[in-house]
XYZ file of N, CA and C in Angstrom:
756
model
N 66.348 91.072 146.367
C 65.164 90.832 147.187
C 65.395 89.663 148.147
N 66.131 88.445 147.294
C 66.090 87.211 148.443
C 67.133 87.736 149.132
N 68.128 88.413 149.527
C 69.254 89.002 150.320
C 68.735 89.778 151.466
N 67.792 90.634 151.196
C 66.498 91.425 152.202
C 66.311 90.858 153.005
N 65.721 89.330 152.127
C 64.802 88.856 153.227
C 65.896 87.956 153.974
N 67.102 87.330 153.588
C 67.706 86.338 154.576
C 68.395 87.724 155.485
N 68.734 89.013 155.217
C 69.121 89.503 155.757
C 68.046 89.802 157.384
N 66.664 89.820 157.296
C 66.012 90.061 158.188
C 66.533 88.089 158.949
N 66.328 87.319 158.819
C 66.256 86.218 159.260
C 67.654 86.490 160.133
N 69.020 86.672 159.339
C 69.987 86.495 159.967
C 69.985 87.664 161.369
N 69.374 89.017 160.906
C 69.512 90.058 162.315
C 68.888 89.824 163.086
N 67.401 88.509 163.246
C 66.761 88.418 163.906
C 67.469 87.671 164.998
N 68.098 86.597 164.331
C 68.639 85.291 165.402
C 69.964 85.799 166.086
N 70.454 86.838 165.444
C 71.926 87.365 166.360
C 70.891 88.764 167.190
N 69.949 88.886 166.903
C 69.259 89.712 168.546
C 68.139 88.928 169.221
N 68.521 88.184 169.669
C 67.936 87.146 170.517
C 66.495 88.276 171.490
N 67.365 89.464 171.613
C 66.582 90.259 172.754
C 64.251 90.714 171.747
N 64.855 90.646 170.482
C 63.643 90.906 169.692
C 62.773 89.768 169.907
N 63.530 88.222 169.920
C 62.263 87.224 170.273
C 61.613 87.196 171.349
N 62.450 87.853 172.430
C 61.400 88.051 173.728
C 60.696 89.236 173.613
N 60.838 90.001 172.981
C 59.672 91.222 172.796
C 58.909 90.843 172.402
N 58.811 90.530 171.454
C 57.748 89.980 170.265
C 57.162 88.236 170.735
N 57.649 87.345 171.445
C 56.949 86.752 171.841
C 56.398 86.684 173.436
N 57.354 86.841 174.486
C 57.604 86.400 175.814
C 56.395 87.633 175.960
N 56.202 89.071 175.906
C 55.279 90.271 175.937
C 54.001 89.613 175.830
N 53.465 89.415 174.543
C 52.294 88.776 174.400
C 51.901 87.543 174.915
N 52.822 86.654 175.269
C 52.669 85.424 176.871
C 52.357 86.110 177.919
N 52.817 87.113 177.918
C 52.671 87.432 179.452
C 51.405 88.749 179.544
N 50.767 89.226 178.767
C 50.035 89.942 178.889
C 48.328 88.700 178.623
N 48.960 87.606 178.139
C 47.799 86.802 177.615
C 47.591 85.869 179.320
N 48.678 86.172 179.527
C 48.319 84.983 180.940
C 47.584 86.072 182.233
N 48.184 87.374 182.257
C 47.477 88.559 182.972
C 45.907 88.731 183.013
N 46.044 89.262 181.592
C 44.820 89.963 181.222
C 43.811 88.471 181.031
N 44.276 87.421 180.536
C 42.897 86.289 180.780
C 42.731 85.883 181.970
N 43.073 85.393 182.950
C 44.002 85.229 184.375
C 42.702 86.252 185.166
N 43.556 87.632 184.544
C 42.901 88.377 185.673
C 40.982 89.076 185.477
N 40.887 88.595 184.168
C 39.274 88.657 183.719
C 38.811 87.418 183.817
N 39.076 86.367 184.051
C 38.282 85.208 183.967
C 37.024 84.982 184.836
N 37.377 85.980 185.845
C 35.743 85.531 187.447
C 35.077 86.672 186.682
N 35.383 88.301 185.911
C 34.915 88.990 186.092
C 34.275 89.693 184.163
N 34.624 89.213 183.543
C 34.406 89.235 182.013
C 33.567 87.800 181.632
N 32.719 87.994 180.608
C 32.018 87.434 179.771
C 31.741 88.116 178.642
N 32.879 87.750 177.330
C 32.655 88.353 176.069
C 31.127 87.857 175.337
N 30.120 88.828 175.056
C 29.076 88.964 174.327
C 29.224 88.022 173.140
N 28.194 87.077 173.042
C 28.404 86.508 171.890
C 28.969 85.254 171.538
N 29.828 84.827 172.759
C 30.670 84.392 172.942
C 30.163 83.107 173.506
N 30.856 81.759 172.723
C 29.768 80.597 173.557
C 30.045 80.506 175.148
N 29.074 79.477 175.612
C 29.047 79.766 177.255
C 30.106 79.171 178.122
N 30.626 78.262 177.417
C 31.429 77.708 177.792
C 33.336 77.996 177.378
N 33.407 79.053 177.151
C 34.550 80.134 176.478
C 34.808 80.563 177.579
N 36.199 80.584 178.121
C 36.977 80.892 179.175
C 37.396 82.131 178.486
N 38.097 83.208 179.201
C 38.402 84.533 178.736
C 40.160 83.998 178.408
N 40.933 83.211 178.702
C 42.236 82.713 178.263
C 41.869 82.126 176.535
N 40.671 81.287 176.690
C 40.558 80.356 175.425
C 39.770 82.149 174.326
N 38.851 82.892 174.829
C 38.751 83.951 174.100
C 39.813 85.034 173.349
N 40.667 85.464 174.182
C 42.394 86.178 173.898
C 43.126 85.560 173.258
N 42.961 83.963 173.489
C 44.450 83.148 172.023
C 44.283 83.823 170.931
N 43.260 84.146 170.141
C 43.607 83.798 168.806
C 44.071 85.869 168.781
N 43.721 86.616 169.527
C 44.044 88.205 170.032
C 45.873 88.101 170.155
N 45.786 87.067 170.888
C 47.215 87.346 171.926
C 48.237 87.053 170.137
N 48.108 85.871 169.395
C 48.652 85.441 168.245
C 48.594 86.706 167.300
N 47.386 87.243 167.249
C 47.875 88.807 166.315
C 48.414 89.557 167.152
N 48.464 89.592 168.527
C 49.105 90.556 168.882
C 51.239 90.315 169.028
N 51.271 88.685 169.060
C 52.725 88.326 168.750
C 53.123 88.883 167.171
N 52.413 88.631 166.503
C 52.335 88.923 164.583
C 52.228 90.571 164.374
N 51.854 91.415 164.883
C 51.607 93.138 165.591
C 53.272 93.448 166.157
N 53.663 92.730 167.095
C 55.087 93.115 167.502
C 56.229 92.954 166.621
N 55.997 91.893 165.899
C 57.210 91.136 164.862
C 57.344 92.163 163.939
N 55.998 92.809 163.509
C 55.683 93.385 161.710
C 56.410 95.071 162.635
N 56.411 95.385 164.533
C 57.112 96.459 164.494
C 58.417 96.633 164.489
N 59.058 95.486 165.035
C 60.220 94.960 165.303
C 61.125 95.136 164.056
N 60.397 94.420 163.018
C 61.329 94.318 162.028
C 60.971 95.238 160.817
N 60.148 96.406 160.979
C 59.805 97.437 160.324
C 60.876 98.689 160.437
N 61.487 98.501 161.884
C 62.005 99.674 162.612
C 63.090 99.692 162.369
N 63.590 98.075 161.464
C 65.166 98.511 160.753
C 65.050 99.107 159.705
N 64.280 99.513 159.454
C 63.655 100.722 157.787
C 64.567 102.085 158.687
N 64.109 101.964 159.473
C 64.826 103.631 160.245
C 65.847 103.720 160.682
N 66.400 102.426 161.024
C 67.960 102.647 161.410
C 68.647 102.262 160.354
N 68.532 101.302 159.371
C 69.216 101.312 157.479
C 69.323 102.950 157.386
N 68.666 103.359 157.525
C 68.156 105.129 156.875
C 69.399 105.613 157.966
N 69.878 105.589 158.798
C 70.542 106.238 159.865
C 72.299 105.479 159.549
N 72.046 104.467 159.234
C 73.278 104.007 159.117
C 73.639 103.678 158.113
N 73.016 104.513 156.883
C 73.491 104.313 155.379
C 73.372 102.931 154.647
N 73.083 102.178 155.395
C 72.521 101.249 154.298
C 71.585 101.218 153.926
N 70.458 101.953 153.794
C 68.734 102.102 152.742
C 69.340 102.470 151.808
N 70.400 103.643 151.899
C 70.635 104.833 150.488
C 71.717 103.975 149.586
N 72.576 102.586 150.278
C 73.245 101.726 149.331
C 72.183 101.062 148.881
N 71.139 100.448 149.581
C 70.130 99.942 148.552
C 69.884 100.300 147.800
N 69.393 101.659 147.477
C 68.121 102.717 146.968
C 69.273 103.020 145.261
N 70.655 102.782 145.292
C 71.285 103.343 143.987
C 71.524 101.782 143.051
N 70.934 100.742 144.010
C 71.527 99.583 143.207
C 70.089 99.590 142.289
N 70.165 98.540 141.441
C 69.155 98.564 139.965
C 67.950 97.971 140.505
N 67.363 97.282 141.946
C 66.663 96.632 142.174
C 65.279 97.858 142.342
N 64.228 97.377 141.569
C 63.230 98.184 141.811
C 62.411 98.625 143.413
N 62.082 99.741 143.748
C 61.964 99.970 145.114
C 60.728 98.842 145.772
N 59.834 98.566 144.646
C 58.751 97.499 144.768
C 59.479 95.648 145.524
N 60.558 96.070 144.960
C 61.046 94.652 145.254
C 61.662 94.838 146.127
N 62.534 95.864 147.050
C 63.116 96.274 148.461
C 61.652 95.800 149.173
N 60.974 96.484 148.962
C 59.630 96.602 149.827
C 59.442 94.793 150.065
N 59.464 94.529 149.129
C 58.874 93.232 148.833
C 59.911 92.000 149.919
N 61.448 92.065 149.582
C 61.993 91.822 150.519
C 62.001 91.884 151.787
N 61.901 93.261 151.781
C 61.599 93.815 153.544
C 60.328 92.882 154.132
N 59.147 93.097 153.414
C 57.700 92.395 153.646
C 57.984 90.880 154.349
N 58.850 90.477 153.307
C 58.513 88.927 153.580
C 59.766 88.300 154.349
N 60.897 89.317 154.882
C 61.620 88.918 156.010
C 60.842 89.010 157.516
N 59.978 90.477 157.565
C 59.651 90.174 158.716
C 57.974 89.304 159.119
N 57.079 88.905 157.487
C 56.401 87.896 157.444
C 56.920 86.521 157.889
N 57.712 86.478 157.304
C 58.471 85.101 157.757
C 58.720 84.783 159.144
N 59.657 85.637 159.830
C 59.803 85.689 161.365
C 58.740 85.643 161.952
N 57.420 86.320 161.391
C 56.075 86.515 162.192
C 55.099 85.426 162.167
N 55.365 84.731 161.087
C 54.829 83.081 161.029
C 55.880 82.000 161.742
N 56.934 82.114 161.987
C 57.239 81.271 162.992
C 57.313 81.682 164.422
N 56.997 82.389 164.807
C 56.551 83.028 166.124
C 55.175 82.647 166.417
N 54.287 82.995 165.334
C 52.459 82.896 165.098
C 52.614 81.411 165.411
N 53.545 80.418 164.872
C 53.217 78.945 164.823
C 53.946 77.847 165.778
N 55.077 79.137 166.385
C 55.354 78.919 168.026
C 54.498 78.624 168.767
N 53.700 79.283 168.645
C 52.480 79.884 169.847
C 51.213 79.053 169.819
N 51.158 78.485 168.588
C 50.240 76.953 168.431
C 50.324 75.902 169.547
N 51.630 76.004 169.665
C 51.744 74.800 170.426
C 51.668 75.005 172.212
N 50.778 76.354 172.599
C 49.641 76.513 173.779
C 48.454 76.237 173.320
N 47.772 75.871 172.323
C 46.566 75.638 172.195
C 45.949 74.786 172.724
N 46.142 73.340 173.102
C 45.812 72.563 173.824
C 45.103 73.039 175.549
N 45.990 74.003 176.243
C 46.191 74.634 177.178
C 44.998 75.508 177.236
N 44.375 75.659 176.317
C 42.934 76.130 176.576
C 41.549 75.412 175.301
N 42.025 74.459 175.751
C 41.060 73.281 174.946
C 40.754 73.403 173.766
N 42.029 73.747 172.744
C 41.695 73.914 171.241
C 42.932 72.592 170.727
N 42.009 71.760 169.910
C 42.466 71.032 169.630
C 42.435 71.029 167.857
N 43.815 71.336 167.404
C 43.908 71.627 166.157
C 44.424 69.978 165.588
N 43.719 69.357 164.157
C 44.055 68.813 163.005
C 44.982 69.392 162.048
N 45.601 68.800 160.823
C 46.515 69.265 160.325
C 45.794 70.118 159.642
N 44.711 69.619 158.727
C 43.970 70.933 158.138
C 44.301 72.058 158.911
N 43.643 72.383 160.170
C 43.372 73.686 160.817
C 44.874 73.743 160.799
N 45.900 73.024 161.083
C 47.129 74.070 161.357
C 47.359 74.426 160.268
N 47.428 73.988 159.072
C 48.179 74.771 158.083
C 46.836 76.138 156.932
N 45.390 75.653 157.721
C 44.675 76.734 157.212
C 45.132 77.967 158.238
N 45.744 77.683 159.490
C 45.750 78.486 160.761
C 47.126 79.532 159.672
N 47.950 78.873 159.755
C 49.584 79.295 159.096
C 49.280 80.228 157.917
N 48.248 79.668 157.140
C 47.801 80.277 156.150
C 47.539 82.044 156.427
N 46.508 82.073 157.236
C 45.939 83.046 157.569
C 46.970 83.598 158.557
N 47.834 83.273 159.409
C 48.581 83.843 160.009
C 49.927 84.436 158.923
N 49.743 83.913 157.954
C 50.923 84.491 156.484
C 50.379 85.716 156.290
N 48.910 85.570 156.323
C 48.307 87.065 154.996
C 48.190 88.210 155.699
N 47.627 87.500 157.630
C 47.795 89.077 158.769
C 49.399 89.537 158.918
N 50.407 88.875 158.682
C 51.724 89.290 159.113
C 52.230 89.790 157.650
N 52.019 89.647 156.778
C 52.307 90.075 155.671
C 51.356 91.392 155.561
N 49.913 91.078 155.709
C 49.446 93.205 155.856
C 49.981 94.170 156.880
N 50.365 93.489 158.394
C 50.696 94.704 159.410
C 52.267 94.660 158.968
N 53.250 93.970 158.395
C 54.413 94.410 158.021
C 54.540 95.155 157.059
N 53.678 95.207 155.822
C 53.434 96.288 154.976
C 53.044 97.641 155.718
N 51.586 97.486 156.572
C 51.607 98.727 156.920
C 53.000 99.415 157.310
N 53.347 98.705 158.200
C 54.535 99.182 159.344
C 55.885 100.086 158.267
N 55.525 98.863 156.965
C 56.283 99.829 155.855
C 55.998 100.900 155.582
N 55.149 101.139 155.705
C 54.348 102.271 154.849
C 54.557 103.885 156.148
N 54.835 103.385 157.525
C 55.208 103.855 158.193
C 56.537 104.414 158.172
N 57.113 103.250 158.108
C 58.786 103.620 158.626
C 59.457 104.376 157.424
N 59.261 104.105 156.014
C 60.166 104.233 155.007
C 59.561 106.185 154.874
N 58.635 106.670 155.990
C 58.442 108.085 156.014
C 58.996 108.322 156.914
N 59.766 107.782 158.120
C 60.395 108.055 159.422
C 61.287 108.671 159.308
N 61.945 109.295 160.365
C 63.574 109.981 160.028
C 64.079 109.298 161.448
N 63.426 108.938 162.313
C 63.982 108.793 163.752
C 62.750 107.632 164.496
N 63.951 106.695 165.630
C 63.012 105.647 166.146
C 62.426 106.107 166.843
N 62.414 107.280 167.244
C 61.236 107.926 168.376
C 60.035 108.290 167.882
N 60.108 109.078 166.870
C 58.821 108.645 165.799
C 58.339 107.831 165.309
N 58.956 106.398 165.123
C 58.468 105.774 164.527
C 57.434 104.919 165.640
N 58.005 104.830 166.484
C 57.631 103.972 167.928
C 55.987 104.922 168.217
N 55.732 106.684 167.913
C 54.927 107.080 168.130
C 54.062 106.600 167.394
N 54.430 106.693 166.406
C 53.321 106.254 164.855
C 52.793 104.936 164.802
N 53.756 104.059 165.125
C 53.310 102.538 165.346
C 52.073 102.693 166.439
N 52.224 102.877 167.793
C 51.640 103.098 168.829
C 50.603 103.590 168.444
N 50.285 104.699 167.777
C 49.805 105.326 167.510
C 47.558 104.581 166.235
N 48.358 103.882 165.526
C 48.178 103.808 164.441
C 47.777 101.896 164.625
N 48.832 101.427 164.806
C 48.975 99.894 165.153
C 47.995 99.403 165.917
N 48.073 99.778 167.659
C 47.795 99.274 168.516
C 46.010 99.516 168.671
N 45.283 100.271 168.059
C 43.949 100.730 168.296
C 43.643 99.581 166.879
N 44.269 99.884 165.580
C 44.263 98.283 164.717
C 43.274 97.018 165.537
N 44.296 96.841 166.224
C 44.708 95.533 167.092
C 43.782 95.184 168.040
N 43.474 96.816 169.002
C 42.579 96.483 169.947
C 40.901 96.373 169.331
N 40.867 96.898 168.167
C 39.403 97.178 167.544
C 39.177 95.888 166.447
N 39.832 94.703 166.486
C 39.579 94.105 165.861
C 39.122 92.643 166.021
N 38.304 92.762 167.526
C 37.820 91.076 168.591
C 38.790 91.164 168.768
N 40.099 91.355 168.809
C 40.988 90.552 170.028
C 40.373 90.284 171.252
N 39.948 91.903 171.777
C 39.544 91.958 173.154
C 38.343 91.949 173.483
N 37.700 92.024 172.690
C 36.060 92.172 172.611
C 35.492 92.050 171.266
N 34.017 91.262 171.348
C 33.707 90.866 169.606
C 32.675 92.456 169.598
N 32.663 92.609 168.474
C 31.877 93.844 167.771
C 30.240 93.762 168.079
N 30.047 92.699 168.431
C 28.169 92.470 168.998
C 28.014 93.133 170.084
N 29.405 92.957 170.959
C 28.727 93.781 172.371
C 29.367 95.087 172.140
N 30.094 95.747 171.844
C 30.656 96.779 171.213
C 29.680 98.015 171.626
N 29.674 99.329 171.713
C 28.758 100.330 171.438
C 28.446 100.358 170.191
N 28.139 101.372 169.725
C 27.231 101.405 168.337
C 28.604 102.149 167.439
N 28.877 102.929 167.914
C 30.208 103.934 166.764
C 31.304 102.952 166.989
N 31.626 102.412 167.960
C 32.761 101.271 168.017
C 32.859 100.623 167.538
N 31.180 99.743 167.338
C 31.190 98.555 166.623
C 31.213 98.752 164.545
N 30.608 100.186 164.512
C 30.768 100.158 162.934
C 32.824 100.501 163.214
N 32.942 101.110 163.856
C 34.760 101.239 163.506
C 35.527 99.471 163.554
N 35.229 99.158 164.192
C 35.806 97.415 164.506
C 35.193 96.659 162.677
N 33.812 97.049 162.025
C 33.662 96.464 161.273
C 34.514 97.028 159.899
N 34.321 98.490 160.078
C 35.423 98.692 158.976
C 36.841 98.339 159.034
N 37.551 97.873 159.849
C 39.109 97.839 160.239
C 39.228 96.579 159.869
N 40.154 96.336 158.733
C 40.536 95.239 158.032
C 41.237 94.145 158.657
N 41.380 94.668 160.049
C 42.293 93.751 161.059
C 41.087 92.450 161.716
N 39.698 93.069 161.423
C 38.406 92.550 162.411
C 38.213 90.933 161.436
N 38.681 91.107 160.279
C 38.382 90.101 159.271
C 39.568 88.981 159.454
N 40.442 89.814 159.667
C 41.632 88.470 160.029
C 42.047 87.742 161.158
N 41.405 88.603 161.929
C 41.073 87.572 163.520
C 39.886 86.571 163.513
N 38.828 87.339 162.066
C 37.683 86.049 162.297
C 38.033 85.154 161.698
N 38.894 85.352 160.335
C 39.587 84.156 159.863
C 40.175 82.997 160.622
N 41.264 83.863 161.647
C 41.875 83.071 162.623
C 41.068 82.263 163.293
N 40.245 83.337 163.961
C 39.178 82.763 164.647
C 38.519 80.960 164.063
N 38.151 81.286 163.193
C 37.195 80.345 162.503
C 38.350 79.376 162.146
N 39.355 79.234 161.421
C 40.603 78.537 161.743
C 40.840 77.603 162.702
N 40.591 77.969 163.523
C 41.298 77.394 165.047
C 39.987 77.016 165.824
N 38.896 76.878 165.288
C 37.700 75.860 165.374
C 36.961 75.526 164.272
N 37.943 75.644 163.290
C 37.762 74.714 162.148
C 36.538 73.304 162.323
N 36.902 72.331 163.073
C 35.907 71.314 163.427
C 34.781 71.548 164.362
N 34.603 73.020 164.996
C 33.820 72.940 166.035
C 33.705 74.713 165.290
N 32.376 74.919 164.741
C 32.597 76.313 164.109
C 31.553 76.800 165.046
N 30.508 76.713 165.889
C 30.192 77.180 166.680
C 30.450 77.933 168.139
N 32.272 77.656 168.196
C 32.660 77.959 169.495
C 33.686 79.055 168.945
N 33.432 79.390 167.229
C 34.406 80.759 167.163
C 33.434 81.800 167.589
N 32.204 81.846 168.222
C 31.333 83.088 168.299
C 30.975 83.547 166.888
N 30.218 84.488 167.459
C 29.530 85.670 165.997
C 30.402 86.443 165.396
N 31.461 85.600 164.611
C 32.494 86.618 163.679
C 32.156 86.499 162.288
N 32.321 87.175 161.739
C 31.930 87.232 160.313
C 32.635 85.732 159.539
N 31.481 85.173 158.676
C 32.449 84.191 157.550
C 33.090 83.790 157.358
N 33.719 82.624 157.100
C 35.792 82.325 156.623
C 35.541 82.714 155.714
N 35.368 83.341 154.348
C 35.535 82.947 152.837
C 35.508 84.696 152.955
N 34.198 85.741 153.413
C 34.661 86.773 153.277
C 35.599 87.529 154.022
N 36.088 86.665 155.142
C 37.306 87.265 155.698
C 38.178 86.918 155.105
N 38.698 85.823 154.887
C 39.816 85.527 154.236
C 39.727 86.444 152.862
N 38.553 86.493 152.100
C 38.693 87.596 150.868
C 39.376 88.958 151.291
N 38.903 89.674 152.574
C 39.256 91.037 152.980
C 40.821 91.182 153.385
N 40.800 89.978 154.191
C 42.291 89.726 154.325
C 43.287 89.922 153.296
N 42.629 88.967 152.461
C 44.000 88.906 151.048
C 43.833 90.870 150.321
N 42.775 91.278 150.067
C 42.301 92.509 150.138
C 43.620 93.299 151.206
N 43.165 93.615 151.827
C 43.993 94.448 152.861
C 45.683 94.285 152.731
N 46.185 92.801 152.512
C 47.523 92.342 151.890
C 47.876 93.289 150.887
N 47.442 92.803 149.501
C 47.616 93.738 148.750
C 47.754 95.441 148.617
N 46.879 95.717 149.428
C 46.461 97.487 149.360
C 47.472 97.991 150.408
N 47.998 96.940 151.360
C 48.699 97.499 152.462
C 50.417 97.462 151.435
N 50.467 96.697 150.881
C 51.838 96.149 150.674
C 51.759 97.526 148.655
N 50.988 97.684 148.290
C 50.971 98.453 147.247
C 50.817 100.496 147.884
N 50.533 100.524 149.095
C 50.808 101.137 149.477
C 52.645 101.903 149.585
N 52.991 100.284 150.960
C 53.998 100.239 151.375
C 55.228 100.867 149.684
N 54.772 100.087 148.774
C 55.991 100.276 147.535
C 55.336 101.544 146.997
N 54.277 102.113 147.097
C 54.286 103.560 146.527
C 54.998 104.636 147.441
N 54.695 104.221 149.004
C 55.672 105.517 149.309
C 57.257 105.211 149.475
N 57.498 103.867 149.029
C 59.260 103.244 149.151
C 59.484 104.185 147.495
N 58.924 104.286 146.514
C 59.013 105.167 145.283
C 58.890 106.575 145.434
N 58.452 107.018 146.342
C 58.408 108.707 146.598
C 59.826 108.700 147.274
N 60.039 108.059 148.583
C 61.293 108.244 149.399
C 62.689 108.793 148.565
N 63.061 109.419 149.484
C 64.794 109.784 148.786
C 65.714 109.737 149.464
C-alpha cells in the first residue's frame, strides 16, 4: 500500500505536464470566468460586497482537487494496459488496500495543489489564520480523498482512456458544477436546487466555504452548516472509497 502511494508521488513529479493540468487550467478558467462575470453576475445570497473572483475561489480549489482525483485515477487504465494492475492483483495485498493506496497517492497530490492555491487568497480579500488553514487542509483531505475514490470506482471498470475521459466528464464535471461552485442553490431553479442539495459535493464546498471565513462566517453566504457538512463529507469519503474497493474486488 505505502509503495502505491509513493509510487503516485514519484509519477507525478517526473510528469511535470499533469501539474499544469491540474493546476495552471483551474487558474486560468478562475481568472476568465470571474474576470469576465464581475460587471455582469451577482450570485443570490451572496453578501453584497462578494466580488464574483472572491465567490469562484473556494469552486476554482475543488475544481484543482476534481482534476488531480482525474489525473491520477487514469493510471488505473493504463496499469491495466501495461500489465502492471494484473502484477498487483496476484501479489497477497488485499484489493481494499490497492484501492486504499491508489486513494491516498492521488489525495495527497490533491492537497498539495488545494494548499498551493491558498496562497491566492489574499488576492481576493480572504485572510486566513492558522486555524482556518489547517481546518481549510482538513476539508480539502476529505473532498480529494471522495472524488479520488469516486474516480476509482470509475477507472478500475475502464478498459480504455477514451472511456474513461467520457465517464469522468461525464459523471465528475456536473458533480462539480452542481455543487455552489458556480452558483449557490438559493438562486438555483427549483429541480436544480433539490439536485445541488442532494449531491454530496454541495456539502464540501460549504465546508470549504465556511473554512475560509472561518472568522467572518457571514461572508460564506447561505451554505449549509460546518458540522453537518463536514458530517456528509466524511459520509460521502467513506461510501465513495467502500465503493471504490468493492468494485477493485469484482475486477479481473
Amino acid at each position: 500500500m505505502r509503495a502505491l502511494w509513493w509510487r503516485e508521488i514519484v509519477r507525478f513529479v517526473r510528469q511535470r505536464s499533469r501539474l499544469v493540468g491540474a493546476f495552471a487550467q483551474p487558474l486560468l478558467f478562475w481568472v476568465l470566468l470571474g474576470g469576465g462575470f464581475s460587471a455582469s453576475l451577482r450570485p443570490p445570497g451572496a453578501p453584497a460586497d462578494l466580488g464574483t473572483m472572491a465567490y469562484f475561489y473556494p469552486g476554482i480549489i475543488g475544481l484543482v482537487l476534481l482534476f488531480t482525483a482525474i489525473f491520477s485515477t487514469i493510471a488505473v487504465v493504463e496499469d491495466r494496459k501495461s500489465g502492471f494492475l494484473q502484477g498487483v492483483l496476484v501479489s497477497p495485498i488485499p484489493r481494499g488496500g490497492i484501492v486504499l493506496g491508489q486513494a491516498l497517492g492521488g489525495t495527497t497530490l490533491a492537497v498539495l495543489q488545494g494548499a498551493l492555491f491558498l496562497v491566492l487568497a489574499p488576492l481576493v480579500g480572504i485572510s486566513l489564520s492558522f486555524g482556518a488553514i489547517l481546518a481549510v487542509v482538513g476539508v480539502i483531505a476529505a473532498i480529494a480523498f471522495a472524488l479520488t475514490s469516486l474516480g476509482l470506482v470509475i477507472a478500475w471498470r475502464m478498459e480504455s482512456t477514451q472511456g474513461f475521459h467520457a465517464i469522468m466528464n461525464l459523471i465528475l464535471m456536473p458533480i462539480w458544477i452542481l455543487s455552489g461552485a458556480f452558483f449557490p442553490a438559493s438562486g438555483a431553479a427549483g429541480w436544480l436546487g433539490w439536485l445541488m442539495q442532494l449531491n454530496p459535493l454541495t456539502y464540501g464546498m460549504a465546508a470549504l466555504r465556511r473554512c475560509l471565513y472561518l472568522g467572518a462566517p457571514e461572508a460564506a453566504g447561505r451554505v449549509p452548516a460546518l458540522v453537518p457538512s463536514v458530517l456528509v463529507t466524511l459520509a460521502f469519503c467513506a461510501t465513495a472509497f467502500w465503493a471504490a474497493a468493492a468494485t477493485a474486488r469484482r475486477s479481473r
